[in-house]
Amino acid sequence: MRIVESVHAPSAGAKSERLEALASAHAAQCPHCTTATAHTRLVFGEGNPEAEIVFVGEAPGETEDRLGRPFVGRAGEKLDEMIAAMGMRRDDVYIANVLKSRPPENRTPLRHEIEQCGPYLLAQIEVIRPKAIVTLGGPATKLLLASELGITRLRGIFGSLRLECHGEAARDGALEIPVMPTFHPAYLLRNYTPETRRQVWEDLKQVLVLLGREAPARR
Ligand code: URA
């Protein structure tokens, strides 16, 4: 799917300050998150503002909603394992979601919700300017690759996200960021087979190669 609205990320100052300003703007203005009623806390995203890799999931679940942090439930444990398998720590990367508030009963985000909240994710990415994005599952992949194809068709093949930048960042021109779609950790938990584990590891290894990093031996 394609997003038409855009949110202008603050363009001056350190990335951490710009992300904080964006989080405040989101909390005050996001047309989705300021009206949704099923959530208790917003989950803006967290991690290293200078990260080379941004992981993008779907939406906060119950634990995330309670703690206000992304991927801290069971799926989060699996994501932590994936990050560790890449030879990194959670603090090295940045983790965000398509929606920043929990959908009722953890249902899949609806198109209008993504259209309303998604521009804030794009603005987050514009601030961080990562070298690669890993989309976890269908909604994140469809949004960032502007595609209607399913994750099984798209995973394992680099796509690209093109972002028009605003303010001072615009002088560097548009951003073109490689996007690697892979399975969502929750899917991996439900389908924990040698085949799905191999597929995800292959996807992550491609990201390491792109970044010029050595892939640790698979554990
Ligand atoms: N699933 C997601 O997609 N995001 C989270 O933050 C947690 C679970």
Short mmCIF file of C-alpha atoms and ligand atoms in Angstrom, two decimals:
data_model
loop_
_atom_site.label_atom_id
_atom_site.label_comp_id
_atom_site.label_asym_id
_atom_site.label_seq_id
_atom_site.Cartn_x
_atom_site.Cartn_y
_atom_site.Cartn_z
CA MET A 1 0.00 0.00 0.00
CA ARG A 2 1.07 3.55 -0.61
CA ILE A 3 0.95 6.44 1.84
CA VAL A 4 -0.01 9.83 0.52
CA GLU A 5 0.13 12.02 3.64
CA SER A 6 3.54 12.95 4.93
CA VAL A 7 4.75 14.10 8.33
CA HIS A 8 7.73 16.44 8.28
CA ALA A 9 10.40 15.13 10.63
CA PRO A 10 12.23 17.84 12.60
CA SER A 11 15.33 18.51 10.51
CA ALA A 12 17.74 20.23 12.93
CA GLY A 13 19.55 18.93 16.00
CA ALA A 14 20.84 15.54 17.12
CA LYS A 15 18.93 12.51 15.90
CA SER A 16 17.91 11.61 19.46
CA GLU A 17 16.38 15.08 19.98
CA ARG A 18 14.65 14.97 16.62
CA LEU A 19 13.15 11.57 17.46
CA GLU A 20 11.93 12.90 20.81
CA ALA A 21 10.31 15.87 19.09
CA LEU A 22 8.70 13.52 16.59
CA ALA A 23 7.39 11.27 19.40
CA SER A 24 5.78 14.30 21.05
CA ALA A 25 4.27 15.45 17.76
CA HIS A 26 2.95 11.93 17.17
CA ALA A 27 1.39 11.70 20.63
CA ALA A 28 -0.34 15.04 20.16
CA GLN A 29 -1.36 14.79 16.52
CA CYS A 30 -1.52 11.25 15.10
CA PRO A 31 -5.07 10.97 13.74
CA HIS A 32 -5.10 7.26 14.59
CA CYS A 33 -3.39 7.13 17.98
CA THR A 34 -5.16 10.16 19.41
CA THR A 35 -8.57 8.56 18.79
CA ALA A 36 -7.96 4.82 19.25
CA THR A 37 -9.44 3.56 22.49
CA ALA A 38 -8.14 0.01 22.77
CA HIS A 39 -4.66 0.95 23.94
CA THR A 40 -3.24 2.13 27.24
CA ARG A 41 0.19 3.40 26.14
CA LEU A 42 1.74 4.55 22.89
CA VAL A 43 4.73 2.58 21.68
CA PHE A 44 6.74 4.99 19.57
CA GLY A 45 9.85 2.84 19.06
CA GLU A 46 13.25 2.60 20.69
CA GLY A 47 16.88 1.91 20.09
CA ASN A 48 19.97 3.55 18.72
CA PRO A 49 19.13 6.74 16.77
CA GLU A 50 22.36 6.17 14.79
CA ALA A 51 21.45 2.54 14.01
CA GLU A 52 22.51 1.02 10.70
CA ILE A 53 19.48 -1.28 10.82
CA VAL A 54 15.85 -0.52 11.63
CA PHE A 55 13.49 -3.43 12.32
CA VAL A 56 9.82 -2.69 11.63
CA GLY A 57 7.01 -4.81 13.07
CA GLU A 58 3.25 -4.57 12.88
CA ALA A 59 1.78 -3.04 16.04
CA PRO A 60 2.21 -3.29 19.81
CA GLY A 61 0.75 -6.36 21.50
CA GLU A 62 -0.48 -6.70 25.07
CA THR A 63 2.91 -6.58 26.81
CA GLU A 64 4.15 -3.73 24.61
CA ASP A 65 0.96 -1.80 25.35
CA ARG A 66 1.51 -2.25 29.08
CA LEU A 67 5.20 -1.32 29.04
CA GLY A 68 5.21 1.28 26.25
CA ARG A 69 8.12 -0.49 24.52
CA PRO A 70 8.23 -2.39 21.20
CA PHE A 71 8.79 -6.14 21.02
CA VAL A 72 9.06 -6.97 24.71
CA GLY A 73 6.69 -9.98 24.77
CA ARG A 74 7.28 -13.46 23.36
CA ALA A 75 7.75 -12.21 19.80
CA GLY A 76 10.25 -9.74 21.23
CA GLU A 77 12.30 -12.55 22.75
CA LYS A 78 12.47 -14.13 19.32
CA LEU A 79 13.46 -10.82 17.74
CA ASP A 80 16.19 -10.45 20.37
CA GLU A 81 17.47 -13.89 19.34
CA MET A 82 17.47 -12.85 15.68
CA ILE A 83 19.44 -9.70 16.51
CA ALA A 84 21.91 -11.69 18.64
CA ALA A 85 22.33 -14.21 15.82
CA MET A 86 23.44 -11.28 13.66
CA GLY A 87 26.17 -10.53 16.19
CA MET A 88 24.46 -7.44 17.56
CA ARG A 89 22.63 -6.26 20.64
CA ARG A 90 19.19 -4.69 20.84
CA ASP A 91 20.86 -1.35 21.70
CA ASP A 92 22.70 -1.40 18.38
CA VAL A 93 19.53 -1.31 16.26
CA TYR A 94 16.28 0.66 16.20
CA ILE A 95 12.92 -1.08 16.57
CA ALA A 96 9.57 0.40 15.54
CA ASN A 97 6.13 -0.62 14.33
CA VAL A 98 3.72 0.40 11.59
CA LEU A 99 1.10 1.30 14.24
CA LYS A 100 2.12 2.90 17.51
CA SER A 101 -0.97 1.89 19.44
CA ARG A 102 -2.32 -1.61 20.07
CA PRO A 103 -5.21 -2.66 17.83
CA PRO A 104 -8.21 -4.24 19.60
CA GLU A 105 -7.60 -7.96 20.24
CA ASN A 106 -4.25 -7.61 18.44
CA ARG A 107 -6.01 -7.70 15.10
CA THR A 108 -4.14 -6.87 11.89
CA PRO A 109 -3.88 -3.11 11.29
CA LEU A 110 -6.58 -1.71 8.99
CA ARG A 111 -5.73 0.27 5.89
CA HIS A 112 -6.99 3.61 7.24
CA GLU A 113 -5.06 3.07 10.50
CA ILE A 114 -1.86 2.51 8.53
CA GLU A 115 -2.56 5.56 6.37
CA GLN A 116 -2.93 7.69 9.50
CA CYS A 117 -0.07 6.37 11.66
CA GLY A 118 2.33 5.17 8.95
CA PRO A 119 3.64 8.66 8.02
CA TYR A 120 5.19 8.88 11.51
CA LEU A 121 7.15 5.68 10.85
CA LEU A 122 8.41 7.15 7.58
CA ALA A 123 9.44 10.32 9.43
CA GLN A 124 11.26 8.19 12.04
CA ILE A 125 13.17 6.46 9.26
CA GLU A 126 13.95 9.81 7.65
CA VAL A 127 15.60 10.94 10.92
CA ILE A 128 17.57 7.74 11.51
CA ARG A 129 18.66 7.25 7.89
CA PRO A 130 19.57 3.57 8.40
CA LYS A 131 21.62 1.62 5.88
CA ALA A 132 19.02 -1.17 5.84
CA ILE A 133 15.50 -1.88 7.05
CA VAL A 134 14.21 -5.34 7.99
CA THR A 135 10.43 -5.56 7.71
CA LEU A 136 8.89 -8.19 9.94
CA GLY A 137 5.78 -9.68 8.34
CA GLY A 138 3.13 -8.52 5.90
CA PRO A 139 1.88 -5.09 7.05
CA ALA A 140 5.37 -3.55 7.45
CA THR A 141 6.49 -5.01 4.14
CA LYS A 142 3.39 -3.89 2.25
CA LEU A 143 3.75 -0.39 3.60
CA LEU A 144 7.47 0.15 3.07
CA LEU A 145 7.60 -1.56 -0.32
CA ALA A 146 4.24 -0.12 -1.45
CA SER A 147 3.23 -3.61 -2.48
CA GLU A 148 0.10 -5.68 -2.19
CA LEU A 149 1.96 -8.99 -2.44
CA GLY A 150 2.10 -11.34 0.55
CA ILE A 151 5.18 -11.85 2.72
CA THR A 152 5.84 -15.35 1.36
CA ARG A 153 6.28 -13.83 -2.10
CA LEU A 154 8.36 -10.88 -0.96
CA ARG A 155 10.65 -12.29 1.73
CA GLY A 156 14.29 -12.87 1.01
CA ILE A 157 14.55 -10.33 -1.81
CA PHE A 158 15.77 -6.78 -1.23
CA GLY A 159 13.33 -4.06 -2.13
CA SER A 160 13.85 -0.36 -1.72
CA LEU A 161 12.19 2.47 0.16
CA ARG A 162 12.48 5.92 -1.40
CA LEU A 163 11.85 8.82 0.94
CA GLU A 164 11.64 12.45 -0.03
CA CYS A 165 13.39 14.37 2.73
CA HIS A 166 12.26 17.64 4.26
CA GLY A 167 13.94 20.71 5.74
CA GLU A 168 17.73 20.66 6.03
CA ALA A 169 17.84 16.94 5.19
CA ALA A 170 16.42 17.75 1.74
CA ARG A 171 19.77 19.16 0.60
CA ASP A 172 21.07 15.56 0.50
CA GLY A 173 18.26 14.61 -1.89
CA ALA A 174 15.88 11.69 -1.57
CA LEU A 175 16.79 8.70 0.59
CA GLU A 176 16.90 5.26 -0.99
CA ILE A 177 17.06 2.53 1.66
CA PRO A 178 17.32 -1.23 1.00
CA VAL A 179 14.47 -3.16 2.62
CA MET A 180 14.72 -6.86 3.46
CA PRO A 181 11.34 -8.45 4.15
CA THR A 182 11.32 -11.47 6.43
CA PHE A 183 8.84 -13.41 8.52
CA HIS A 184 7.44 -11.84 11.68
CA PRO A 185 8.94 -13.38 14.85
CA ALA A 186 5.40 -14.31 15.99
CA TYR A 187 4.96 -16.31 12.77
CA LEU A 188 8.30 -17.96 13.43
CA LEU A 189 7.13 -18.93 16.92
CA ARG A 190 3.98 -20.50 15.48
CA ASN A 191 5.89 -22.25 12.68
CA TYR A 192 9.18 -23.12 14.29
CA THR A 193 10.50 -25.49 11.65
CA PRO A 194 14.03 -25.94 10.32
CA GLU A 195 12.78 -24.46 7.02
CA THR A 196 11.36 -21.20 8.42
CA ARG A 197 14.40 -20.77 10.67
CA ARG A 198 16.69 -21.27 7.69
CA GLN A 199 14.71 -18.79 5.60
CA VAL A 200 14.85 -16.07 8.23
CA TRP A 201 18.56 -16.65 8.80
CA GLU A 202 19.21 -16.42 5.04
CA ASP A 203 17.33 -13.10 4.96
CA LEU A 204 19.28 -11.68 7.89
CA LYS A 205 22.58 -12.86 6.43
CA GLN A 206 21.85 -10.89 3.25
CA VAL A 207 21.50 -7.78 5.39
CA LEU A 208 24.85 -8.46 7.06
CA VAL A 209 26.50 -8.89 3.66
CA LEU A 210 24.99 -5.60 2.49
CA LEU A 211 26.46 -3.86 5.54
CA GLY A 212 29.84 -5.48 4.97
CA ARG A 213 29.61 -7.37 8.26
CA GLU A 214 30.73 -10.91 8.81
CA ALA A 215 27.83 -13.31 9.45
CA PRO A 216 28.46 -15.24 12.69
CA ALA A 217 28.24 -19.03 12.34
CA ARG A 218 24.61 -20.12 12.75
CA ARG A 219 23.88 -21.42 16.23
N1 URA B 1 4.48 -7.58 17.40
C1 URA B 1 4.79 -6.49 16.68
O1 URA B 1 4.62 -6.45 15.48
N2 URA B 1 5.30 -5.45 17.32
C2 URA B 1 5.54 -5.45 18.62
O2 URA B 1 6.04 -4.44 19.14
C3 URA B 1 5.22 -6.61 19.34
C4 URA B 1 4.69 -7.66 18.72
#
